[in-house]
């Protein structure tokens, strides 16, 4: 038997032939991570003892010896740790993702490096009482992130040289999501989008990058970026010197690129405290990550989805008063199911690893802030919004609103709350949780409205800033710049999703979707489906769109709107919601069975 250590993303050890995770003590995992990162060089016993058992030199050496013994017993007498004065992992017994990544980087296999990087090194892993170990993790985390970014950039430039502008754009988008303040990266994406015949996308990214520089660093784009945007606006061709930016700002170090090396991973960095502050407090920086989100499974995401089937991996029972809408936090690997617009509601939290479900109060509507991992939900009867720590589920605070909250949208700095009873939209500052504005929503013009009345769901198009919702079954729009509200007569059905990278809106119509250009609000396509869509989830940087009807789930091409595949559900199951997790290649579908049971189905997309 051989073993596989995964240290990029979550830290876990598994049996290679079985693929199951093994229960290994935390210090044993930390020891293997240390050795995997060192590779063939090995690590002196004294250094390991000082990092993992800093309190006592003598007891640290003894604890290390005991940990190695316990590892061997846990693994069935397989001795994965070898050596005397310096310890290494036995390559015949155990492999690791970090070892494979470094080997691929040395062989200049850039695509392989990108595929192997599944997340930050030892993400959310800590050893209590060992600050030195945490500092070591920080340094290694930065090293592997730099290697990943460098491989992404080299892959993007290689795709450009090969004339594959669509692939190059996908790679630059992913790099921009990782390093949104880097102007060299922004220039690469802008040029590539223009080469891929997407000048609107190029100018959209320029606007986002310009706003990030201005608001977060107090600077402006340099002359090369500005002239590139001006050239694209006027339809000019790219000068030869635009291929390699000479003066693009490397914002990670705050200096002109001429003072940094050409290797992005070697560039000076901001102090760690400043970086963490940016990551935690910068809401608008998340626009880029959301707009440019790509699958973490590699650069060929669109290709494998095109040919991949879908299958049900698990079915998780849900409380009877849940299962209206579902959302996922891919970083925490948690799935959240709300209870809908009802006085009898609960918020269900499902652990994506253990598949255990927990029921919490105040579950009318749910949204996750990707910057803070705060969880926003409502109490329909109590007329308040509850904010929770998404990691611990602990309640942080409550915000009173004039109506009955039932649906949420987050655009970075703000949370938008749609309310029934007394129909309102409330806008809340995400940092301070202070009310920005309460907006009453009347029926604007049509007196005769059939069917259910009241406030529907709310969505924000971060590309344009426009807010969409429906009231009394009539589509509406709200411009936050002027707070002007009006109906959208050109849209036939309720907006049920927004594809921000593609700047497309999706409206529900009978047995299909109406696809609308987000810039002009003109209909660009009608998609025929085997039923009337209930919910839509957008994945893979906007290149895939997943639609559930009551009896089926379908995948669409985000560019051509072509239906790629459709999977029917078993008899008696009625779907009501869907969410997508690109990194784990999962779809989450909620619904009810003929006997009234509610369940969450986990669907896997396989190669």
Coordinates of C-alpha atoms in Angstrom, one line a residue:
X1 CA 0.0 0.0 0.0
X2 CA 1.2 3.5 -0.8
X3 CA -0.1 6.8 0.5
X4 CA -0.9 10.3 -0.8
X5 CA -0.4 13.5 1.1
X6 CA -2.4 16.5 0.0
X7 CA -1.2 19.8 1.5
X8 CA -2.5 22.4 -1.1
X9 CA -5.9 23.3 0.2
X10 CA -6.9 21.0 3.0
X11 CA -4.2 18.9 4.7
X12 CA -5.1 15.2 4.4
X13 CA -3.5 11.8 4.0
X14 CA -5.2 9.0 2.1
X15 CA -4.5 5.5 0.9
X16 CA -3.6 5.7 -2.7
X17 CA -5.3 2.5 -3.8
X18 CA -8.5 3.3 -1.9
X19 CA -8.8 7.1 -2.1
X20 CA -10.2 7.3 1.5
X21 CA -8.9 9.8 4.0
X22 CA -7.0 8.4 7.0
X23 CA -7.5 9.5 10.6
X24 CA -4.1 10.9 11.5
X25 CA -3.2 13.0 14.6
X26 CA -2.6 16.7 13.8
X27 CA 1.1 16.6 14.8
X28 CA 1.6 13.6 12.5
X29 CA 0.0 15.5 9.6
X30 CA 2.1 18.6 10.4
X31 CA 5.3 16.5 10.4
X32 CA 4.5 15.0 7.0
X33 CA 3.7 18.5 5.6
X34 CA 7.1 19.7 6.9
X35 CA 8.9 16.8 5.2
X36 CA 6.9 17.0 2.0
X37 CA 7.8 20.7 1.6
X38 CA 11.5 20.0 2.1
X39 CA 11.5 17.1 -0.4
X40 CA 14.8 15.2 -0.8
X41 CA 16.7 17.7 1.3
X42 CA 15.1 16.5 4.5
X43 CA 14.7 18.4 7.8
X44 CA 16.9 18.1 10.9
X45 CA 15.2 16.5 13.9
X46 CA 16.0 19.5 16.1
X47 CA 14.3 21.9 13.7
X48 CA 11.1 19.7 13.6
X49 CA 11.1 19.4 17.4
X50 CA 11.5 23.2 17.8
X51 CA 8.7 24.0 15.4
X52 CA 6.1 21.5 16.6
X53 CA 7.0 21.2 20.3
X54 CA 8.6 24.6 21.2
X55 CA 8.2 24.5 24.9
X56 CA 10.9 22.0 25.8
X57 CA 13.9 20.8 23.8
X58 CA 14.1 17.4 25.6
X59 CA 10.4 16.6 25.5
X60 CA 10.2 17.8 21.9
X61 CA 12.7 15.1 20.7
X62 CA 10.8 12.5 22.7
X63 CA 7.4 13.7 21.3
X64 CA 8.8 13.5 17.7
X65 CA 9.9 10.0 18.2
X66 CA 6.5 9.1 19.6
X67 CA 4.7 10.8 16.7
X68 CA 6.7 8.8 14.2
X69 CA 5.9 5.6 16.1
X70 CA 2.2 6.4 16.1
X71 CA 2.2 7.2 12.4
X72 CA 3.7 3.9 11.7
X73 CA 1.0 2.1 13.7
X74 CA -1.8 4.2 12.1
X75 CA -0.5 3.2 8.6
X76 CA -0.2 -0.5 9.3
X77 CA 3.5 -0.5 10.1
X78 CA 4.4 1.4 6.9
X79 CA 7.3 3.6 7.7
X80 CA 6.7 6.7 5.6
X81 CA 9.3 8.8 7.6
X82 CA 12.9 7.7 7.2
X83 CA 16.3 9.1 8.2
X84 CA 18.5 9.6 11.3
X85 CA 19.7 13.1 11.9
X86 CA 17.6 14.4 9.1
X87 CA 14.2 13.1 8.3
X88 CA 12.5 12.7 4.9
X89 CA 9.4 11.0 3.4
X90 CA 10.1 7.7 1.8
X91 CA 9.2 8.2 -1.9
X92 CA 8.5 4.5 -2.2
X93 CA 5.8 4.7 0.5
X94 CA 4.2 8.2 0.0
X95 CA 3.8 10.9 -2.6
X96 CA 2.6 14.4 -2.2
X97 CA 1.0 17.2 -4.2
X98 CA 3.6 19.7 -3.2
X99 CA 6.4 17.4 -4.4
X100 CA 4.6 16.8 -7.7
X101 CA 4.1 20.6 -8.1
X102 CA 7.7 21.4 -7.6
X103 CA 8.8 18.6 -10.0
X104 CA 6.3 19.9 -12.6
X105 CA 7.6 23.4 -12.2
X106 CA 11.2 22.3 -12.6
X107 CA 10.2 20.6 -15.8
X108 CA 8.3 23.7 -17.0
X109 CA 5.0 21.8 -17.1
X110 CA 3.0 25.0 -16.4
X111 CA -0.4 23.4 -17.0
X112 CA 0.4 20.6 -14.6
X113 CA 1.4 23.1 -11.9
X114 CA -1.9 24.9 -12.3
X115 CA -3.8 21.7 -12.0
X116 CA -2.0 20.6 -8.9
X117 CA -2.6 23.9 -7.0
X118 CA -5.9 23.2 -5.3
X119 CA -5.6 26.0 -2.8
X120 CA -3.4 27.7 -0.2
X121 CA -0.8 25.5 1.4
X122 CA -2.2 24.0 4.7
X123 CA -5.3 26.1 4.3
X124 CA -6.9 26.7 7.8
X125 CA -4.5 24.3 9.4
X126 CA -2.9 25.4 12.7
X127 CA -0.8 23.8 15.5
X128 CA -1.8 25.2 18.8
X129 CA 1.0 26.8 20.8
X130 CA 3.5 26.9 18.0
X131 CA 3.9 30.4 16.5
X132 CA 7.1 29.4 14.7
X133 CA 5.2 26.6 12.9
X134 CA 2.5 29.1 11.8
X135 CA 5.2 31.5 10.6
X136 CA 6.8 28.7 8.6
X137 CA 3.4 27.9 7.1
X138 CA 3.0 31.5 6.0
X139 CA 6.3 31.5 4.2
X140 CA 5.6 28.3 2.4
X141 CA 2.1 29.4 1.6
X142 CA 3.5 32.5 -0.1
X143 CA 6.1 30.4 -1.9
X144 CA 3.6 28.0 -3.4
X145 CA 1.2 30.8 -4.3
X146 CA 4.0 32.6 -6.1
X147 CA 4.9 29.4 -8.0
X148 CA 1.2 29.0 -9.0
X149 CA 0.9 32.6 -10.2
X150 CA 4.1 32.3 -12.2
X151 CA 2.9 29.1 -13.9
X152 CA -0.5 30.7 -14.6
X153 CA 1.2 33.6 -16.3
X154 CA 3.6 31.4 -18.3
X155 CA 0.6 29.2 -19.4
X156 CA -1.3 32.3 -20.5
X157 CA 1.6 33.7 -22.5
X158 CA 2.1 30.3 -24.1
X159 CA -1.5 30.2 -25.1
X160 CA -1.3 33.7 -26.6
X161 CA 1.8 32.7 -28.6
X162 CA -0.1 29.7 -29.8
X163 CA -3.0 31.8 -31.0
X164 CA -5.5 30.3 -28.5
X165 CA -6.9 33.5 -27.2
X166 CA -9.9 31.9 -25.5
X167 CA -7.7 29.7 -23.4
X168 CA -5.3 32.6 -22.7
X169 CA -8.2 34.8 -21.5
X170 CA -9.4 32.0 -19.2
X171 CA -5.9 31.8 -17.7
X172 CA -5.4 35.5 -17.4
X173 CA -8.8 35.7 -15.7
X174 CA -7.8 33.2 -13.1
X175 CA -4.5 35.0 -12.5
X176 CA -6.4 38.3 -12.1
X177 CA -8.6 36.7 -9.5
X178 CA -5.5 35.6 -7.6
X179 CA -3.7 39.0 -8.0
X180 CA -6.3 41.6 -8.7
X181 CA -4.1 44.6 -7.9
X182 CA -1.3 43.6 -10.3
X183 CA -1.3 45.9 -13.3
X184 CA 0.9 43.7 -15.4
X185 CA -1.7 40.9 -15.0
X186 CA -4.5 43.4 -15.8
X187 CA -2.8 44.4 -19.0
X188 CA -2.3 40.8 -20.0
X189 CA -6.0 40.1 -19.5
X190 CA -7.1 43.3 -21.3
X191 CA -4.9 42.6 -24.3
X192 CA -6.0 39.0 -24.5
X193 CA -9.7 39.8 -24.3
X194 CA -9.3 42.3 -27.1
X195 CA -7.4 39.7 -29.2
X196 CA -10.3 37.3 -28.5
X197 CA -12.8 39.8 -30.0
X198 CA -14.2 40.8 -26.6
X199 CA -13.4 44.5 -26.4
X200 CA -16.3 45.1 -24.0
X201 CA -14.9 42.5 -21.6
X202 CA -11.5 44.2 -21.9
X203 CA -12.9 47.6 -21.1
X204 CA -15.0 46.2 -18.2
X205 CA -11.9 44.7 -16.6
X206 CA -9.9 48.0 -17.1
X207 CA -12.7 49.8 -15.3
X208 CA -12.7 47.4 -12.4
X209 CA -8.9 47.5 -12.2
X210 CA -8.8 51.3 -12.3
X211 CA -11.4 51.5 -9.5
X212 CA -9.4 49.1 -7.4
X213 CA -6.2 51.0 -7.8
X214 CA -7.9 54.3 -7.0
X215 CA -9.9 53.1 -4.0
X216 CA -7.4 50.7 -2.4
X217 CA -4.0 52.3 -3.1
X218 CA -4.8 55.8 -4.1
X219 CA -3.1 55.5 -7.5
X220 CA -4.1 55.6 -11.2
X221 CA -3.4 53.1 -14.0
X222 CA -0.1 53.9 -15.7
X223 CA 0.3 55.3 -19.2
X224 CA 0.5 51.9 -20.9
X225 CA -2.7 50.6 -19.4
X226 CA -4.5 53.9 -20.1
X227 CA -3.3 54.0 -23.7
X228 CA -4.3 50.3 -24.2
X229 CA -7.8 51.0 -23.0
X230 CA -8.0 54.1 -25.3
X231 CA -6.8 52.0 -28.3
X232 CA -9.4 49.3 -27.6
X233 CA -12.2 52.0 -27.4
X234 CA -11.3 53.4 -30.7
X235 CA -10.9 50.0 -32.4
X236 CA -7.1 50.4 -33.0
X237 CA -4.7 47.5 -33.4
X238 CA -2.2 46.5 -30.7
X239 CA 1.3 47.9 -31.1
X240 CA 4.1 45.4 -31.0
X241 CA 5.4 46.8 -27.7
X242 CA 2.1 46.2 -25.9
X243 CA 2.8 42.4 -25.9
X244 CA 5.2 42.8 -22.9
X245 CA 4.3 45.7 -20.6
X246 CA 7.3 47.9 -19.8
X247 CA 5.8 50.2 -17.2
X248 CA 2.9 48.3 -15.8
X249 CA 2.7 48.8 -12.1
X250 CA 3.4 45.8 -9.9
X251 CA 1.0 46.7 -7.2
X252 CA 2.0 43.9 -4.9
X253 CA 5.2 45.8 -4.2
X254 CA 3.8 49.2 -4.9
X255 CA 6.7 50.0 -7.3
X256 CA 7.0 50.4 -11.0
X257 CA 7.6 47.1 -12.7
X258 CA 11.0 48.3 -13.9
X259 CA 12.2 48.0 -10.3
X260 CA 10.9 44.5 -9.9
X261 CA 12.0 41.3 -11.5
X262 CA 10.2 39.8 -14.5
X263 CA 9.4 36.8 -12.4
X264 CA 6.2 37.6 -10.5
X265 CA 6.9 35.1 -7.8
X266 CA 10.2 36.9 -7.0
X267 CA 8.8 40.4 -6.7
X268 CA 8.9 42.2 -3.4
X269 CA 5.7 42.0 -1.5
X270 CA 3.7 44.1 0.9
X271 CA 4.1 43.4 4.6
X272 CA 2.0 40.4 5.6
X273 CA -0.1 42.5 7.9
X274 CA -1.0 44.8 4.9
X275 CA -1.9 41.8 2.7
X276 CA -4.1 40.3 5.3
X277 CA -5.8 43.7 5.9
X278 CA -6.5 44.0 2.1
X279 CA -7.9 40.4 2.0
X280 CA -10.2 41.0 5.0
X281 CA -11.3 44.5 4.6
X282 CA -11.4 45.1 0.8
X283 CA -14.9 44.4 -0.4
X284 CA -14.4 45.8 -3.9
X285 CA -11.3 43.6 -4.5
X286 CA -13.7 40.7 -4.4
X287 CA -15.4 42.0 -7.5
X288 CA -12.5 40.7 -9.5
X289 CA -12.5 37.3 -7.9
X290 CA -16.3 36.9 -8.4
X291 CA -16.3 38.3 -11.9
X292 CA -13.3 36.3 -13.0
X293 CA -13.9 33.1 -11.1
X294 CA -12.6 30.0 -12.9
X295 CA -12.5 26.4 -12.0
X296 CA -9.6 25.4 -9.7
X297 CA -9.4 22.1 -11.5
X298 CA -7.1 23.3 -14.3
X299 CA -7.1 25.4 -17.5
X300 CA -9.1 23.0 -19.5
X301 CA -12.3 23.3 -17.4
X302 CA -14.6 24.1 -20.3
X303 CA -13.4 21.1 -22.3
X304 CA -14.0 18.5 -19.6
X305 CA -17.4 19.8 -18.8
X306 CA -18.4 19.6 -22.4
X307 CA -17.8 15.9 -22.5
X308 CA -18.5 14.9 -18.9
X309 CA -21.6 13.1 -17.6
X310 CA -23.2 14.0 -14.3
X311 CA -24.2 11.5 -11.6
X312 CA -25.7 11.6 -8.1
X313 CA -23.0 11.1 -5.5
X314 CA -25.1 11.4 -2.4
X315 CA -28.5 12.4 -1.1
X316 CA -28.8 14.2 2.3
X317 CA -32.1 14.4 4.2
X318 CA -33.2 17.9 5.1
X319 CA -35.7 19.3 7.6
X320 CA -39.2 19.5 6.3
X321 CA -39.2 23.3 6.6
X322 CA -36.1 23.8 4.5
X323 CA -35.2 23.4 0.8
X324 CA -36.1 26.6 -1.0
X325 CA -32.7 28.0 -2.1
X326 CA -29.2 26.7 -1.8
X327 CA -25.8 28.4 -1.8
X328 CA -22.3 27.2 -1.2
X329 CA -19.1 28.6 0.4
X330 CA -16.4 26.7 -1.6
X331 CA -13.6 27.8 0.7
X332 CA -15.3 26.5 3.8
X333 CA -16.9 23.6 1.9
X334 CA -20.3 24.3 3.4
X335 CA -23.7 24.2 1.8
X336 CA -26.5 26.4 3.1
X337 CA -30.2 25.7 2.5
X338 CA -32.8 28.3 3.5
X339 CA -36.4 27.9 4.5
X340 CA -38.0 30.3 2.0
X341 CA -40.5 33.1 2.6
X342 CA -42.2 31.5 5.5
X343 CA -42.9 32.0 9.2
X344 CA -41.9 28.4 9.8
X345 CA -38.4 28.3 8.5
X346 CA -34.9 27.1 9.4
X347 CA -31.4 27.5 8.0
X348 CA -29.7 24.2 7.2
X349 CA -25.9 24.0 7.2
X350 CA -24.4 20.9 5.5
X351 CA -20.7 20.1 6.0
X352 CA -19.4 19.2 2.5
X353 CA -16.8 16.8 3.9
X354 CA -18.9 14.8 6.5
X355 CA -22.3 15.4 4.9
X356 CA -23.7 16.2 8.3
X357 CA -26.6 18.6 8.5
X358 CA -27.3 21.2 11.2
X359 CA -30.4 23.2 11.6
X360 CA -30.3 26.8 12.7
X361 CA -33.0 29.5 13.3
X362 CA -33.7 32.5 11.1
X363 CA -33.5 30.8 7.8
X364 CA -35.6 32.9 5.5
X365 CA -33.2 33.6 2.6
X366 CA -29.5 33.1 2.7
X367 CA -26.3 34.5 1.2
X368 CA -22.6 34.1 1.9
X369 CA -20.1 37.0 1.7
X370 CA -17.0 35.6 0.0
X371 CA -14.8 38.3 1.6
X372 CA -15.6 37.7 5.3
X373 CA -17.4 34.4 5.0
X374 CA -20.3 36.0 6.9
X375 CA -23.6 34.3 6.5
X376 CA -26.6 36.6 6.0
X377 CA -30.2 35.2 6.5
X378 CA -33.5 36.6 7.6
X379 CA -36.2 36.1 10.2
X380 CA -39.5 36.4 8.2
X381 CA -41.8 37.0 11.2
X382 CA -39.3 38.9 13.3
X383 CA -38.5 41.3 10.5
X384 CA -34.7 41.3 11.1
X385 CA -31.6 40.1 9.3
X386 CA -29.2 37.8 11.2
X387 CA -25.5 37.8 10.4
X388 CA -23.4 34.8 11.4
X389 CA -19.8 33.8 11.3
X390 CA -19.8 31.2 8.5
X391 CA -16.9 29.3 10.0
X392 CA -18.5 28.8 13.4
X393 CA -22.2 29.5 12.7
X394 CA -22.1 31.9 15.7
X395 CA -24.5 34.9 15.4
X396 CA -22.6 38.2 15.1
X397 CA -25.5 40.6 15.1
X398 CA -29.1 41.4 14.0
X399 CA -30.4 44.2 11.8
X400 CA -34.0 45.3 12.0
X401 CA -35.8 45.9 8.6
X402 CA -39.2 47.2 7.8
X403 CA -40.5 44.1 5.9
X404 CA -40.2 40.3 6.0
X405 CA -36.8 39.4 4.6
X406 CA -36.7 36.5 2.3
X407 CA -33.9 36.9 -0.4
X408 CA -30.4 38.4 -0.4
X409 CA -27.8 39.6 -2.8
X410 CA -24.2 40.7 -2.1
X411 CA -22.3 43.0 -4.4
X412 CA -19.0 43.4 -2.4
X413 CA -19.5 46.4 -0.2
X414 CA -23.3 46.0 0.2
X415 CA -25.9 43.5 1.0
X416 CA -29.4 43.9 -0.6
X417 CA -32.4 42.4 1.2
X418 CA -35.7 41.8 -0.6
X419 CA -38.7 41.9 1.8
X420 CA -42.3 40.9 1.6
X421 CA -45.2 41.9 3.9
X422 CA -44.4 45.6 3.5
X423 CA -42.5 45.4 0.3
X424 CA -39.1 46.9 0.7
X425 CA -35.5 46.7 -0.4
X426 CA -32.9 47.4 2.3
X427 CA -29.3 48.2 1.5
X428 CA -26.7 47.3 4.3
X429 CA -23.0 48.2 4.6
X430 CA -21.2 44.9 4.8
X431 CA -18.4 46.2 7.0
X432 CA -20.3 48.1 9.6
X433 CA -23.7 46.3 9.2
X434 CA -25.2 49.8 9.2
X435 CA -28.4 50.6 7.1
X436 CA -27.6 52.5 4.0
X437 CA -31.1 52.9 2.8
X438 CA -34.6 51.5 3.1
X439 CA -36.5 51.6 -0.3
X440 CA -40.2 51.0 -0.4
X441 CA -41.2 49.2 -3.6
X442 CA -44.7 50.0 -5.0
X443 CA -46.3 48.5 -8.1
X444 CA -45.1 51.1 -10.6
X445 CA -47.7 51.0 -13.4
X446 CA -49.7 47.9 -14.1
X447 CA -52.9 47.6 -12.1
X448 CA -54.0 44.2 -13.2
X449 CA -51.5 41.5 -12.2
X450 CA -52.5 37.8 -12.1
X451 CA -50.9 35.2 -9.9
X452 CA -48.9 35.7 -6.7
X453 CA -48.1 39.3 -5.7
X454 CA -45.3 40.8 -3.7
X455 CA -41.6 41.1 -3.7
X456 CA -39.6 38.4 -5.5
X457 CA -35.9 37.6 -5.6
X458 CA -33.2 40.2 -6.0
X459 CA -29.9 40.1 -8.0
X460 CA -27.1 42.5 -8.6
X461 CA -25.1 42.6 -11.8
X462 CA -21.7 43.6 -10.6
X463 CA -20.5 44.3 -14.2
X464 CA -23.0 47.2 -14.6
X465 CA -24.0 47.8 -10.9
X466 CA -27.7 47.5 -11.8
X467 CA -30.0 45.7 -9.4
X468 CA -32.8 43.5 -10.7
X469 CA -35.9 42.1 -8.9
X470 CA -39.5 41.4 -9.6
X471 CA -42.6 42.8 -7.9
X472 CA -46.1 41.5 -8.4
X473 CA -44.6 39.2 -11.1
X474 CA -43.3 42.2 -13.0
X475 CA -39.5 42.5 -13.7
X476 CA -37.9 45.7 -12.3
X477 CA -34.5 47.4 -12.3
X478 CA -32.9 49.8 -9.8
X479 CA -29.9 52.0 -10.5
X480 CA -28.0 52.6 -7.3
X481 CA -26.3 55.6 -8.8
X482 CA -29.6 57.5 -9.0
X483 CA -31.8 55.2 -7.0
X484 CA -34.2 55.3 -9.9
X485 CA -36.5 52.4 -10.1
X486 CA -38.5 51.3 -13.2
X487 CA -40.0 48.3 -14.9
X488 CA -38.2 46.4 -17.6
X489 CA -40.8 45.7 -20.3
X490 CA -38.4 44.1 -22.7
X491 CA -37.8 41.2 -20.2
X492 CA -40.6 38.7 -20.3
X493 CA -40.0 36.8 -17.0
X494 CA -38.4 37.1 -13.6
X495 CA -34.6 37.4 -13.6
X496 CA -33.3 34.2 -11.8
X497 CA -29.5 34.5 -12.3
X498 CA -26.8 36.7 -13.7
X499 CA -23.7 35.5 -15.6
X500 CA -21.4 38.4 -14.6
X501 CA -18.2 37.4 -16.6
X502 CA -20.3 37.1 -19.8
X503 CA -22.6 40.0 -18.7
X504 CA -25.8 38.1 -19.4
X505 CA -29.1 38.0 -17.5
X506 CA -31.3 34.9 -17.4
X507 CA -35.1 35.3 -17.2
X508 CA -37.5 32.5 -16.6
X509 CA -40.0 31.8 -19.4
X510 CA -42.2 28.8 -20.0
X511 CA -40.1 25.8 -20.9
X512 CA -37.0 27.9 -21.4
X513 CA -34.7 30.7 -20.6
X514 CA -34.6 34.2 -22.0
X515 CA -30.9 35.3 -22.3
X516 CA -30.5 39.1 -22.1
X517 CA -27.4 41.3 -22.7
X518 CA -26.5 43.0 -19.4
X519 CA -25.3 46.2 -21.1
X520 CA -28.2 46.9 -23.4
X521 CA -31.0 44.8 -21.7
X522 CA -31.8 43.4 -25.1
X523 CA -32.8 39.7 -25.6
X524 CA -30.0 37.8 -27.4
X525 CA -31.3 34.3 -27.2
X526 CA -34.1 31.9 -26.2
X527 CA -33.1 28.5 -24.8
X528 CA -35.6 25.6 -25.1
X529 CA -35.6 23.4 -22.0
X530 CA -37.5 20.2 -21.0
X531 CA -39.4 22.2 -18.4
X532 CA -39.8 25.7 -16.9
X533 CA -36.6 26.6 -15.1
X534 CA -36.7 27.0 -11.3
X535 CA -33.1 28.1 -10.5
X536 CA -29.8 28.7 -12.4
X537 CA -26.2 28.4 -11.2
X538 CA -23.3 29.9 -13.1
X539 CA -19.9 28.1 -13.1
X540 CA -16.5 28.0 -14.6
X541 CA -16.0 31.8 -15.1
X542 CA -19.3 32.1 -16.8
X543 CA -18.5 29.4 -19.4
X544 CA -21.0 27.0 -18.0
X545 CA -24.6 27.6 -16.8
X546 CA -26.6 24.9 -14.9
X547 CA -30.3 25.0 -15.0
X548 CA -32.8 23.0 -12.9
X549 CA -36.4 22.5 -14.0
X550 CA -38.6 20.5 -11.6
X551 CA -37.7 17.2 -13.2
X552 CA -34.2 17.8 -14.9
X553 CA -30.9 19.5 -14.7
X554 CA -29.2 20.8 -17.8
X555 CA -25.8 22.3 -18.6
X556 CA -25.5 25.2 -21.1
X557 CA -22.6 26.7 -22.9
X558 CA -22.3 30.2 -21.4
X559 CA -21.2 31.7 -24.7
X560 CA -23.4 30.0 -27.3
X561 CA -26.3 29.1 -25.0
X562 CA -26.3 25.6 -26.5
X563 CA -27.6 22.8 -24.3
X564 CA -24.7 20.4 -23.6
X565 CA -26.5 17.7 -21.6
X566 CA -29.6 17.1 -19.6
X567 CA -30.1 14.6 -16.8
X568 CA -33.6 13.7 -15.5
X569 CA -34.2 13.1 -11.8
X570 CA -35.8 10.0 -10.5
X571 CA -39.6 9.7 -10.5
X572 CA -41.1 11.6 -7.6
X573 CA -38.3 14.1 -7.0
X574 CA -39.0 17.8 -7.7
X575 CA -36.1 20.1 -7.8
X576 CA -36.4 23.7 -6.4
X577 CA -32.8 25.0 -6.3
X578 CA -29.2 24.5 -7.5
X579 CA -25.7 25.8 -6.6
X580 CA -22.3 25.0 -8.2
X581 CA -18.8 24.4 -6.7
X582 CA -16.4 24.6 -9.5
X583 CA -13.3 23.5 -7.5
X584 CA -14.8 20.3 -6.4
X585 CA -16.8 19.7 -9.6
X586 CA -20.0 19.5 -7.7
X587 CA -23.6 20.6 -8.2
X588 CA -25.9 20.8 -5.2
X589 CA -29.6 20.4 -6.0
X590 CA -32.4 20.6 -3.4
X591 CA -35.9 19.5 -3.8
X592 CA -38.7 17.3 -2.4
X593 CA -39.9 13.8 -2.9
X594 CA -43.5 12.5 -3.6
X595 CA -43.9 11.5 0.1
X596 CA -43.0 15.0 1.3
X597 CA -39.3 14.4 2.2
X598 CA -36.8 17.1 1.5
X599 CA -33.3 16.3 0.4
X600 CA -30.0 17.8 -1.0
X601 CA -28.5 15.8 -3.9
X602 CA -24.8 16.1 -4.5
X603 CA -24.1 15.7 -8.2
X604 CA -20.6 15.0 -9.4
X605 CA -19.2 16.1 -12.8
X606 CA -16.6 13.5 -13.9
X607 CA -14.1 13.4 -16.7

